[in-house]
Amino acid sequence: HSTQTSVWHDAHQRSANRLLWLARTNKGVYIKLAQHLAQLDYLLPDQYTHTLRACLDDAPQSTYAHVCETIQQDLGAPPSELFYSFEQTPIASASLAQVHIAYLKKYPTTDSTGGGGGR
């Protein structure tokens, strides 16, 4: 009986380790899924929930070069043209996004306010 329990324990641990590797390798939605699985302690064996909890506080950060590339693609210009300043190091990151402090340059608008801008 205890040999069978040990076999199941080891199999669950190997699978949990593989899922953690998968989430960290593929990032994004995979980290989000691993975070969700880590909370299912009422449903999943302990090996999964304990192992996948590492994803709760271990969100990956994109490089500044990748952030600049994304801004260029999404907004049509690099950060240096859109912002007075843009902190390269994020102040927070999560499974699907990260947060940077940046100050937007004023830009012309077609309304009567004469421009926008802000943080």
XYZ file of C-alpha atoms in Angstrom, residues 1-2 8 13 20 36 42-43 49 53 59-60 63 70-72 76 84 86 93 109 114-115:
23
model
C 0.000 0.000 0.000
C 2.724 2.512 0.889
C 1.555 8.072 -7.171
C 5.540 15.444 -8.553
C 5.896 24.370 -13.988
C -5.117 29.123 -11.330
C -9.486 21.259 -2.962
C -9.252 19.388 -6.276
C -0.605 23.052 -5.922
C 2.569 28.217 -6.362
C 5.958 36.516 -12.994
C 8.372 36.933 -15.893
C 13.158 43.035 -21.665
C 5.662 46.319 -28.594
C 5.106 50.074 -28.174
C 6.431 50.678 -31.690
C 3.436 53.517 -34.195
C 9.160 62.559 -21.935
C 9.925 56.050 -19.621
C 4.758 42.478 -13.534
C -5.792 66.851 -30.926
C -5.536 72.093 -27.607
C -3.758 68.922 -26.650
